[in-house]
Short mmCIF file of C-alpha atoms in Angstrom, two decimals:
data_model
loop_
_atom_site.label_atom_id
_atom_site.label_comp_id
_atom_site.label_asym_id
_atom_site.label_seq_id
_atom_site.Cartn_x
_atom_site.Cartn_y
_atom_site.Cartn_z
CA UNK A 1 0.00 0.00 0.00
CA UNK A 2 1.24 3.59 -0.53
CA UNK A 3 1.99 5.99 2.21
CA UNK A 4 -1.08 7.92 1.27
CA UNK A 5 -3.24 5.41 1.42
CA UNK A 6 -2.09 4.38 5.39
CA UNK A 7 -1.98 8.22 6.11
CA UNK A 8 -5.61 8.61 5.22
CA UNK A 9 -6.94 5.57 6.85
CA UNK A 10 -5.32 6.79 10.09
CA UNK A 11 -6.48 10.50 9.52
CA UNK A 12 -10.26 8.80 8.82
CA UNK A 13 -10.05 7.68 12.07
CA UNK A 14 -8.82 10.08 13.99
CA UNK A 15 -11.17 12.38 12.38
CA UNK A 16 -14.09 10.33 13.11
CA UNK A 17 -13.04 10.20 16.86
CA UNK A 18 -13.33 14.40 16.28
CA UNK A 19 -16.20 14.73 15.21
CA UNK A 20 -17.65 12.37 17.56
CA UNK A 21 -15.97 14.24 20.60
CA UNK A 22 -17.79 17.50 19.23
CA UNK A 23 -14.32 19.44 20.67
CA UNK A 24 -13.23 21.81 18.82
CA UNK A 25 -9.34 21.62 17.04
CA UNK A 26 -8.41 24.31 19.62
CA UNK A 27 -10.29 22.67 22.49
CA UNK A 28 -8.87 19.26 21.57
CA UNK A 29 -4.90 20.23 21.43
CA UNK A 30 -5.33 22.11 24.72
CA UNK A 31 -6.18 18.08 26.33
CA UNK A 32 -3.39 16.53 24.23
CA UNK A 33 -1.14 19.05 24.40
CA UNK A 34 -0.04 19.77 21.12
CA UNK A 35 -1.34 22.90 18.58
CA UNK A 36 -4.38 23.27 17.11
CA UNK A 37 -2.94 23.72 13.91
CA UNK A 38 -0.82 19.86 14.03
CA UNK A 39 -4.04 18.76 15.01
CA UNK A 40 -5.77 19.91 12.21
CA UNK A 41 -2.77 18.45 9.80
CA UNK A 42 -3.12 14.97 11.56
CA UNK A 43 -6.64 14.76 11.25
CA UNK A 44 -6.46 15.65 7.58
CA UNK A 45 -4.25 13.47 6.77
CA UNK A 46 -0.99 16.25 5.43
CA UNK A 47 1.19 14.37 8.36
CA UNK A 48 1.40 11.82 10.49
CA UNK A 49 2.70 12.46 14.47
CA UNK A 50 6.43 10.81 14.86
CA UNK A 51 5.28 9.09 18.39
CA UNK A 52 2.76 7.23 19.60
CA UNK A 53 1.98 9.47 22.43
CA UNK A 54 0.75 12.19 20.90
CA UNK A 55 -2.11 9.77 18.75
CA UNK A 56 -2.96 8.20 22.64
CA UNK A 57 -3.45 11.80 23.76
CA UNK A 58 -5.58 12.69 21.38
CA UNK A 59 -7.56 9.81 21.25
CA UNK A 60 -8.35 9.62 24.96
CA UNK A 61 -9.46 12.91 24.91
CA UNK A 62 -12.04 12.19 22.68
CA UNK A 63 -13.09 9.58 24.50
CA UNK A 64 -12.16 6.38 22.97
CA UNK A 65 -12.52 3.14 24.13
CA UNK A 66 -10.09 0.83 24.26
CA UNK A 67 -10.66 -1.25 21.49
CA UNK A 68 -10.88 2.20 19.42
CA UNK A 69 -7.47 2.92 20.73
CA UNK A 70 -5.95 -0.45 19.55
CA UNK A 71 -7.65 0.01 15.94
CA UNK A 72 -5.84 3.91 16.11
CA UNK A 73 -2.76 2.85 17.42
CA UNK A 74 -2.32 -0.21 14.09
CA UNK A 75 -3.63 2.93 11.73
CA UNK A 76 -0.77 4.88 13.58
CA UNK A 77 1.78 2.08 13.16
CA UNK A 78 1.09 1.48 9.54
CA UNK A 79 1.40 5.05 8.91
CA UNK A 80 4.43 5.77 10.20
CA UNK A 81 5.97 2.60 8.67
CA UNK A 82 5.21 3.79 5.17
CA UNK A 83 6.44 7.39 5.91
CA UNK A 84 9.33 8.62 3.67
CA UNK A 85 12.74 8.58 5.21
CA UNK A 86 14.13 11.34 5.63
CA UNK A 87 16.63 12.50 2.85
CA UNK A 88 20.28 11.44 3.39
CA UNK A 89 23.11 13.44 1.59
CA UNK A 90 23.77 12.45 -1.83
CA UNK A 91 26.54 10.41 -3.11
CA UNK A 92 29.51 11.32 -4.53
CA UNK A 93 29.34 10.85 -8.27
CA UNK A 94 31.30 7.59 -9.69
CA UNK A 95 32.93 9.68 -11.75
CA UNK A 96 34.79 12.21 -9.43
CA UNK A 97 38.02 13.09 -11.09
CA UNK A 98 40.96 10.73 -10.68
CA UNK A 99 43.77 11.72 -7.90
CA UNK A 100 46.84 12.75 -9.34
CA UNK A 101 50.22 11.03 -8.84
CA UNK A 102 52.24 12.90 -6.49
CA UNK A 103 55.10 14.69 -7.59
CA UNK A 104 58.93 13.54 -5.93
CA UNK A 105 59.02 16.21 -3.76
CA UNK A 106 55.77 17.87 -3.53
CA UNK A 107 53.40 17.57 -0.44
CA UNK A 108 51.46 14.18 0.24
CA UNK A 109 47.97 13.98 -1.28
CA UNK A 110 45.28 14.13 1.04
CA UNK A 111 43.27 11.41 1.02
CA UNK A 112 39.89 11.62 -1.30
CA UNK A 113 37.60 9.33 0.21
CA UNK A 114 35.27 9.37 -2.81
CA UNK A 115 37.92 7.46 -4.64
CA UNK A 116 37.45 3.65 -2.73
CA UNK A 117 39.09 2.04 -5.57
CA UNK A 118 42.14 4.09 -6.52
CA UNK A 119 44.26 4.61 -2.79
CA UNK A 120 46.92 6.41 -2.55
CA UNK A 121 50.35 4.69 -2.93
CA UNK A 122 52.35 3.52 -0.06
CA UNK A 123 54.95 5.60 1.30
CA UNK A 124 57.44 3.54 1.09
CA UNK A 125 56.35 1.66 -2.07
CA UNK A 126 59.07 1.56 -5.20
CA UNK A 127 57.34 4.07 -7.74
CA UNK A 128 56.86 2.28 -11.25
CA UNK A 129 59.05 2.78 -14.00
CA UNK A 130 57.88 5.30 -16.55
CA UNK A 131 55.74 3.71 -19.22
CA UNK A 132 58.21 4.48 -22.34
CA UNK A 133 60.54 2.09 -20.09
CA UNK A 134 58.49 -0.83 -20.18
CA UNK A 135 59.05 -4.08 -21.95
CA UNK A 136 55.87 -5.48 -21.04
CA UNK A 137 52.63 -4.31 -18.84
CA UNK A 138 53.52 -4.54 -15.23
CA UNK A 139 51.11 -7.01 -13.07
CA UNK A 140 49.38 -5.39 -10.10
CA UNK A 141 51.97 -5.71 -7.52
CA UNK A 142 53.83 -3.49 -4.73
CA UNK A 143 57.31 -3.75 -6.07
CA UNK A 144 58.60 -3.12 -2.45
CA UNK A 145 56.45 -6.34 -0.74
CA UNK A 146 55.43 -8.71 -2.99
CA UNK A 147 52.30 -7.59 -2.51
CA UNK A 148 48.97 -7.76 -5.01
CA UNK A 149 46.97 -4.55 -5.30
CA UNK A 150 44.26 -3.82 -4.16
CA UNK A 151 41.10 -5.62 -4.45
CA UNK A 152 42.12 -9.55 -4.54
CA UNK A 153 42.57 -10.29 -0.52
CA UNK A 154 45.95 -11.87 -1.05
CA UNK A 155 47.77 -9.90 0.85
CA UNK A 156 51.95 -11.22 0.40
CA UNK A 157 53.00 -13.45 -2.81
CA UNK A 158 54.04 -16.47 -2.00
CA UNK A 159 57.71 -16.14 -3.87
CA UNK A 160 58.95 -12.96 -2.09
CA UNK A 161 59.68 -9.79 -4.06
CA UNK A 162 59.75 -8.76 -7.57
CA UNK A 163 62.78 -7.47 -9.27
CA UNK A 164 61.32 -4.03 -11.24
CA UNK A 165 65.20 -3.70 -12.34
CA UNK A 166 65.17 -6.29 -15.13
CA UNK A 167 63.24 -3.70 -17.79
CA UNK A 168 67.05 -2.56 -17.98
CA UNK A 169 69.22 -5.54 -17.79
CA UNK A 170 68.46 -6.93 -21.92
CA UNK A 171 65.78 -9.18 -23.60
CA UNK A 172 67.07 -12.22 -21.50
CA UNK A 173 67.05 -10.88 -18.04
CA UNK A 174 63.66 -9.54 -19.89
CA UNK A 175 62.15 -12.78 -20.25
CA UNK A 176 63.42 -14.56 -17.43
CA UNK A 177 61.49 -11.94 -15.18
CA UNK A 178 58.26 -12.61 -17.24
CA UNK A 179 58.78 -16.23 -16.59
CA UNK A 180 59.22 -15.48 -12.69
CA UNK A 181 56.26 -12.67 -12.76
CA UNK A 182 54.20 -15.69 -14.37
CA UNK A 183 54.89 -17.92 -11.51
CA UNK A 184 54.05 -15.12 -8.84
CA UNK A 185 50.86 -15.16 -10.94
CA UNK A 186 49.84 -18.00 -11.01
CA UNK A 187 50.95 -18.55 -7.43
CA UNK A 188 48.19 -15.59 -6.36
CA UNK A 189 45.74 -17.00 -8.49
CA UNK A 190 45.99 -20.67 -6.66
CA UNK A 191 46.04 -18.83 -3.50
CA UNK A 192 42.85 -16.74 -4.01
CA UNK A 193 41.20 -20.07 -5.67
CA UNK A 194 41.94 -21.92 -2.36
CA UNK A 195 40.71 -19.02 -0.15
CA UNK A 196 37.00 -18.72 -1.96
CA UNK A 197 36.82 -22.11 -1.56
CA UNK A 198 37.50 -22.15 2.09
CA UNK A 199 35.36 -19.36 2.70
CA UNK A 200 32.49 -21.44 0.69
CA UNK A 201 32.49 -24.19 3.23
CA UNK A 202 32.80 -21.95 6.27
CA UNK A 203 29.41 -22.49 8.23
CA UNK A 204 26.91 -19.37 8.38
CA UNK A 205 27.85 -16.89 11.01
CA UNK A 206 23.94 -15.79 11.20
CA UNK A 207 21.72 -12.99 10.04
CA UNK A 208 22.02 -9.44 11.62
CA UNK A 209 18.52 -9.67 12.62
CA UNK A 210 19.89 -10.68 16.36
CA UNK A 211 23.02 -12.09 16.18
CA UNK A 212 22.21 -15.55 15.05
CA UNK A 213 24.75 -18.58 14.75
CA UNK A 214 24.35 -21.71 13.21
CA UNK A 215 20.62 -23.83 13.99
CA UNK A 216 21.80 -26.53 16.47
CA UNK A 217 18.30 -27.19 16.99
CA UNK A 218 17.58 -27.71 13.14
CA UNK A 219 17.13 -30.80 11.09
CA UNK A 220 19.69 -33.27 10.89
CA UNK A 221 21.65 -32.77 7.20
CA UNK A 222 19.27 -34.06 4.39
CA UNK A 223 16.12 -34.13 6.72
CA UNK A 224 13.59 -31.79 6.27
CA UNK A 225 13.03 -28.93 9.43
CA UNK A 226 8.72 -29.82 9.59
CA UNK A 227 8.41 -26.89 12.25
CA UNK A 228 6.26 -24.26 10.71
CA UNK A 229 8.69 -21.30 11.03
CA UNK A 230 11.48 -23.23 9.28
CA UNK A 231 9.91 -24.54 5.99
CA UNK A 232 10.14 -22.70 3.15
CA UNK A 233 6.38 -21.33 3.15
CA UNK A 234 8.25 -18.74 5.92
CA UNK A 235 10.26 -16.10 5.10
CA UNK A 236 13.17 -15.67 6.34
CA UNK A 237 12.30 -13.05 8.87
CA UNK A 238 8.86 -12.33 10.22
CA UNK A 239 7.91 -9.21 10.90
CA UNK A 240 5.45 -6.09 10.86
CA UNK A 241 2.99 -5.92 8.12
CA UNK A 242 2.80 -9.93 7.19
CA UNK A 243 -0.37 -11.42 7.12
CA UNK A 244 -0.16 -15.11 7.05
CA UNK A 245 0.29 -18.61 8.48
CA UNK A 246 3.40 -17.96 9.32
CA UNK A 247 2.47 -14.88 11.70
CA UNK A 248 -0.36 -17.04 13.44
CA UNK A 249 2.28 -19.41 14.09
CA UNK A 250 4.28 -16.97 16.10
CA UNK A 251 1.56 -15.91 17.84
CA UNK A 252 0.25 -19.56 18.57
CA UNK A 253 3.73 -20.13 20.02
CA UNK A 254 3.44 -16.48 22.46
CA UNK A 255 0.12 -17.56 23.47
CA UNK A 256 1.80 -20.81 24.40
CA UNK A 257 4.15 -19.07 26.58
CA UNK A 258 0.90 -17.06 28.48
CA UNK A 259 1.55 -14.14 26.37
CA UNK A 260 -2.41 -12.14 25.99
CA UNK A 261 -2.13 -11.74 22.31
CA UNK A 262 -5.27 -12.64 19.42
CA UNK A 263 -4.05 -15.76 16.95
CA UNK A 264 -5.68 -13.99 13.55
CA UNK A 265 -2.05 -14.08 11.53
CA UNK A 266 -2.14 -10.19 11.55
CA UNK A 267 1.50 -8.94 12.64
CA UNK A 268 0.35 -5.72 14.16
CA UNK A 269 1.45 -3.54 17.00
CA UNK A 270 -0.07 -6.02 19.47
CA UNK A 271 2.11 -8.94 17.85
CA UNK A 272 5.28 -6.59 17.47
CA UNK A 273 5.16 -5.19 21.79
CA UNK A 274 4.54 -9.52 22.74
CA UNK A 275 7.53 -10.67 20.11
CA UNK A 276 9.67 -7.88 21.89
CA UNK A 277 8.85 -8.69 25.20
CA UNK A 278 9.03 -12.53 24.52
CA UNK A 279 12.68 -11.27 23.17
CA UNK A 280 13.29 -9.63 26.28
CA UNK A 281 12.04 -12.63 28.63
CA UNK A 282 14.46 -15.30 26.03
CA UNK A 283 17.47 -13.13 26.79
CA UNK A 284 17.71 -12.32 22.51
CA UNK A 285 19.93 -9.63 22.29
CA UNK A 286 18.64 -6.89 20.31
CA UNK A 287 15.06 -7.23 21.76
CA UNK A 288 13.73 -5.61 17.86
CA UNK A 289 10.16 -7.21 17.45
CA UNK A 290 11.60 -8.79 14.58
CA UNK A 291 11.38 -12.87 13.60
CA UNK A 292 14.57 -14.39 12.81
CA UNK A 293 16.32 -17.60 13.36
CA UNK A 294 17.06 -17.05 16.59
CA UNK A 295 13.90 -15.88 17.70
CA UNK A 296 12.20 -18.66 15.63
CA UNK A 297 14.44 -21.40 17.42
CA UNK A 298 13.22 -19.48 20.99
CA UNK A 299 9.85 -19.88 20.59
CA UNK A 300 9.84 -23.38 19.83
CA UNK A 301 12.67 -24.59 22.91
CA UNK A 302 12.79 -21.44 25.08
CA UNK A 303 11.29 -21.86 28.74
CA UNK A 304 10.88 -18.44 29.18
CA UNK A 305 7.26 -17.27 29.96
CA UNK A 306 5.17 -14.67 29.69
CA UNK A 307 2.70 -15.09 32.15
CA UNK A 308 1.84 -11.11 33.66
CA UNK A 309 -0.64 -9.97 36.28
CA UNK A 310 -4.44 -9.13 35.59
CA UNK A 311 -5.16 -5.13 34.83
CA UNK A 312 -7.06 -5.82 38.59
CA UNK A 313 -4.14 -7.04 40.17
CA UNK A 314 -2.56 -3.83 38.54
CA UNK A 315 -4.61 -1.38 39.92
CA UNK A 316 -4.63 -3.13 43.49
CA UNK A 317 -0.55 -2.95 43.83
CA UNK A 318 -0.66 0.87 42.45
CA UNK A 319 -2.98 2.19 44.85
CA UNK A 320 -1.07 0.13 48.06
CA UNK A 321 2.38 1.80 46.62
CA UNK A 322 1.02 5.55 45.84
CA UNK A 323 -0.95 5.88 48.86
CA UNK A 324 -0.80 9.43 48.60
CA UNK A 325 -2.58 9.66 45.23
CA UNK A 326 -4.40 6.27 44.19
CA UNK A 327 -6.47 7.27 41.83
CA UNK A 328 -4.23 9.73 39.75
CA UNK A 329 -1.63 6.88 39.78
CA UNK A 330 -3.83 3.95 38.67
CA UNK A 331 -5.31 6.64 35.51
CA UNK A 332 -1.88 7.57 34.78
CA UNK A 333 -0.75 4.15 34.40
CA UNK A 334 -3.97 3.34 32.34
CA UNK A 335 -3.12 6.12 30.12
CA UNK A 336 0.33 4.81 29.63
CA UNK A 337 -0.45 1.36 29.27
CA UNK A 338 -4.09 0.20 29.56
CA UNK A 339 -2.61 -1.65 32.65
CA UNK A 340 -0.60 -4.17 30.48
CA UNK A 341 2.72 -4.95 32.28
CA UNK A 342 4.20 -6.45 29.33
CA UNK A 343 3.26 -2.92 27.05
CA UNK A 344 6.32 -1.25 25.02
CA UNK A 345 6.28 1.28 23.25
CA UNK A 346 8.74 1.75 19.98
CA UNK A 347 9.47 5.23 19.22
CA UNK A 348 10.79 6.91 15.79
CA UNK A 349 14.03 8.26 16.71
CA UNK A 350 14.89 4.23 18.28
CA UNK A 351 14.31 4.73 21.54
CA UNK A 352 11.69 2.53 23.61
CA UNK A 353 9.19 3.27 26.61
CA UNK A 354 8.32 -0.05 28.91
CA UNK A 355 6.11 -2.01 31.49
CA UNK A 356 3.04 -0.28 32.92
CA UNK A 357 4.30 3.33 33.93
CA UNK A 358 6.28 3.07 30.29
CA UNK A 359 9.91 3.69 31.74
CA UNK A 360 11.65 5.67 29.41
CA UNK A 361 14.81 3.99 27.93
CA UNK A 362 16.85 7.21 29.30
CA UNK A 363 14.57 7.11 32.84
CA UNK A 364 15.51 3.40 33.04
CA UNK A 365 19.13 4.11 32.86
CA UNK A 366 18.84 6.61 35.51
CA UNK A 367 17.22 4.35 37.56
CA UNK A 368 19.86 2.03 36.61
CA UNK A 369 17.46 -1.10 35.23
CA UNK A 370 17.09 -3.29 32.68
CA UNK A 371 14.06 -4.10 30.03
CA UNK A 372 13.42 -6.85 31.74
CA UNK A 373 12.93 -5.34 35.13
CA UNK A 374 10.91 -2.59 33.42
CA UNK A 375 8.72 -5.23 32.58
CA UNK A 376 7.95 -7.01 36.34
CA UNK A 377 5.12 -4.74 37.26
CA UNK A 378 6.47 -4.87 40.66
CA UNK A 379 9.67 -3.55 39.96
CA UNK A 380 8.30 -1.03 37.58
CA UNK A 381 5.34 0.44 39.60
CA UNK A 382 7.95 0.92 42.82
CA UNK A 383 10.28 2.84 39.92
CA UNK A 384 7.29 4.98 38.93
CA UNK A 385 7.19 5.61 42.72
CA UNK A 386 10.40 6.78 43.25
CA UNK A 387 10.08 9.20 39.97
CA UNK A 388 7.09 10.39 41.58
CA UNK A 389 8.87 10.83 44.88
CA UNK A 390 11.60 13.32 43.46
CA UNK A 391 9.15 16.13 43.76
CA UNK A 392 5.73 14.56 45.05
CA UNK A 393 4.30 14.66 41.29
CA UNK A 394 3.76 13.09 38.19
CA UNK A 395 5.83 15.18 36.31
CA UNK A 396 7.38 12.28 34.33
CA UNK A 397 3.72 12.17 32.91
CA UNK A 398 3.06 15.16 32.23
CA UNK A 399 0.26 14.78 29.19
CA UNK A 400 -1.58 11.78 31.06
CA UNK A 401 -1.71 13.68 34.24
CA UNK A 402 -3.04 16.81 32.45
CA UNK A 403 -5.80 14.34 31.04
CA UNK A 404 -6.62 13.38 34.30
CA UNK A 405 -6.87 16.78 35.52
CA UNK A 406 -9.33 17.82 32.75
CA UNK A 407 -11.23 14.20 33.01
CA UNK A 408 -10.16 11.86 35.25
CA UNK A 409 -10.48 8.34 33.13
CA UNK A 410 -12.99 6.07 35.01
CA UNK A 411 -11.26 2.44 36.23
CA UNK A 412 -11.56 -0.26 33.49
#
C-alpha cells in the first residue's frame, strides 16, 4: 500500500473520533497538548505524528474506548511505517576526477575518500618505472612487498619480491622476469582459488537480525526442518505488516508461553510489543520485534514465559504503593499502558518506553534497570514511585496527568 493510502486511513479515524468528541481543534490540542494547527494536519491526513503518544493523547481525549485505541494505534503504526525517510546526503558521483600522482618532492595527497578504488600509494612503495621504459605491462603488484593490489585479498606473494630492475638488464634478463612474474601469478591466483573455496564451506555466522549462529536445533543434514517457522512457506524473517500462516504461528507459540495476544495471523502492534517482550524474557539480544532464526528457534525450545498480572491485580498494587494519590496513579498508568505490564512502546528516533508506567529507555538508565525489570510490574510500579517521589508529582507524565486533571479516566 502507498503511504497515502495508510496516512488517510489513520487520519479517517482520527477524524471520526473528532467529530464524535464535538471538541473543537483548539479545544482538543489544549487536552493533548499539542497545537491546534498539528491537530488539524493529523486529522487531515498532510502528516502523520512521529510518536505514539501524541495519537494516545488525542484519542483519549475524545473519548475512545479501548478497542478504538488499539484500531488507532495499528492505523498509527502502519502510517508511520510507510512514511518517507528522511533524505540522506547524496553520493559522490562515480565519476569524481581521478587523484593525481604525487610529484617527488611535492606535499602528500590528502586522502579523497570518494575514490574507494584508486588509494593512494604507499609511502614507502618503489614508484613504477615510466611507461616508455616498459618491456611489457607490469602485473598489479607493490614492487617493495610482494604484494597484489588492491582488491584480490591476497595480501603477500608467495615467492617474495619482484625485481622491477630487469626492464634494464636486456631481452634475456627480460624474459626470465616474465617467466618469474608468471609464476608469482599464477601462485596468487591458486592462493585466491583456495581461499573462496574455504570461505564457501565456512558455516553461516547468522543474520544481523539478532546475532544468530548456526541452527543446532535444526534438522539433521538431508532431513527436512517440519516446524512451521522453518519450511520454506516462511520467510526468512517475520515481521510487521505480514499477514499469514506464518504470523499465526508466532503468535500460537506467544500464546503458548501465556503471552495475551489474538491468533488472527495479523503482525500488528499487538504482535510486534509480545515478540519484543518474549525477546526480552528469552534473553535475545537486540530485543527488535523482529522474527529471525534465533527468535524462531526461541519460541519453539525457550522456557521463558510470559505469564503477567491481571489489569485488577494492577490497579490493586498501584494504589497500596502511591498511597498518597491512588487514583491519579492507577489513571496515569492506564493512560500509559491500559494496565498491560508487558506494554512497550517503539518510538521513531529508536528509543523505547516499557512495562506499565512506560519507563523511558533514558529514565531506566537513571534508575539504573534493565528491560526486563521494566517489565515485572512490581519492579516497575515501585520505579514509577520513586520518579514520583523526586518532587511529590507526576511530572514524568506530564500529558496523562493533564488528562486526568481535565477528566479523570474512570477504572476499566
Amino acid at each position: 500500500m502507498s503511504e497515502c493510502t495508510e496516512s488517510e486511513r489513520f487520519a479517517a479515524c482520527l477524524r471520526s473520533l473528532k467529530e464524535r468528541s464535538g471538541l473543537s481543534y483548539a479545544a482538543l490540542a489544549a487536552k493533548a497538548g499539542t497545537s491546534g494547527s498539528s491537530v488539524h494536519r493529523y486529522c487531515l491526513g498532510g502528516s502523520v505524528p512521529q510518536d505514539y503518544g501524541t495519537v494516545h493523547r488525542l484519542a483519549v481525549a475524545c473519548g475512545a474506548t479501548p478497542e478504538e485505541l488499539r484500531t488507532l494505534h495499528r492505523l498509527w503504526a502502519l502510517a508511520d511505517a510507510a512514511r518517507e525517510p528522511e533524505p540522506t546526503a547524496p553520493a559522490v558521483p562515480a565519476t569524481a576526477p581521478t587523484r593525481p600522482e604525487p610529484e617527488a618532492a611535492g606535499p602528500e595527497p590528502k586522502s579523497d575518500e570518494s575514490e574507494p578504488l584508486a588509494p593512494a600509494p604507499e609511502p614507502n612503495a618503489a614508484r613504477p618505472a615510466p611507461e616508455a621504459s616498459r618491456p611489457e605491462p607490469e602485473p598489479e603488484l607493490d614492487p617493495e612487498a610482494g604484494r597484489q593490489g588492491p582488491g584480490t585479498g591476497v595480501s603477500e606473494a608467495p615467492h617474495g619480491r619482484v625485481d622491477v630492475s630487469v626492464a634494464a638488464s636486456g631481452t634475456g634478463a627480460a624474459v626470465r622476469s616474465g617467466r618469474r612474474r608468471g609464476r608469482v601469478t599464477l601462485a596468487v591466483g591458486l592462493v585466491v582459488l583456495f581461499l573462496g573455496g574455504m570461505a564457501w564451506t565456512l558455516p553461516s555466522l547468522g543474520s544481523a537480525e539478532d546475532g544468530d549462529g548456526p541452527d543446532k536445533s535444526a534438522a539433521a543434514p538431508g532431513k527436512k526442518d517440519s516446524r512451521t517457522l522453518f519450511t520454506p512457506a516462511c520467510r526468512e524473517v517475520v515481521a510487521m505488516g505480514q499477514h499469514d500462516t506464518c504470523v499465526r504461528e508466532v503468535q500460537r507459540l506467544l500464546e503458548d508461553k501465556g503471552a495475551v495476544i489474538g491468533v488472527d495471523g495479523d503482525f500488528g502492534p499487538q504482535t510486534l510489543r509480545r515478540v519484543t517482550a518474549f525477546q526480552v524474557f528469552a534473553g535475545i539480544q537486540p530485543p527488535n520485534g523482529v522474527v529471525g532464526d534465533t527468535t524462531k528457534r526461541a519460541l519453539y525450545a525457550s522456557e521463558a514465559r510470559m505469564n503477567t498480572w491481571t489489569p485488577d491485580k494492577v490497579r490493586k498494587r498501584i494504589r497500596e504503593v502511591f498511597t498518597e494519590e491512588p487514583d491519579r496513579a492507577v489513571a496515569i498508568a492506564d493512560c500509559q499502558s491500559f494496565l498491560d505490564p508487558l506494554h512497550i512502546l517503539p518510538n521513531t528516533n529508536g528509543t523505547r518506553n516499557w512495562g506499565l508506567f512506560q519507563i523511558s529507555d533514558a529514565r531506566l538508565r537513571d534508575l539504573k534497570g534493565t528491560p526486563r525489570q521494566a517489565l515485572d510490574p512490581e519492579w516497575n510500579i515501585r520505579a514509577a514511585k520513586r520518579l514520583w517521589s523526586e518532587d511529590r508529582d507526576f511530572h514524568d507524565w506530564p500529558h496523562c496527568d493533564r488528562a486526568f486533571s481535565a477528566s479523570p479516566s474512570p477504572s476499566r
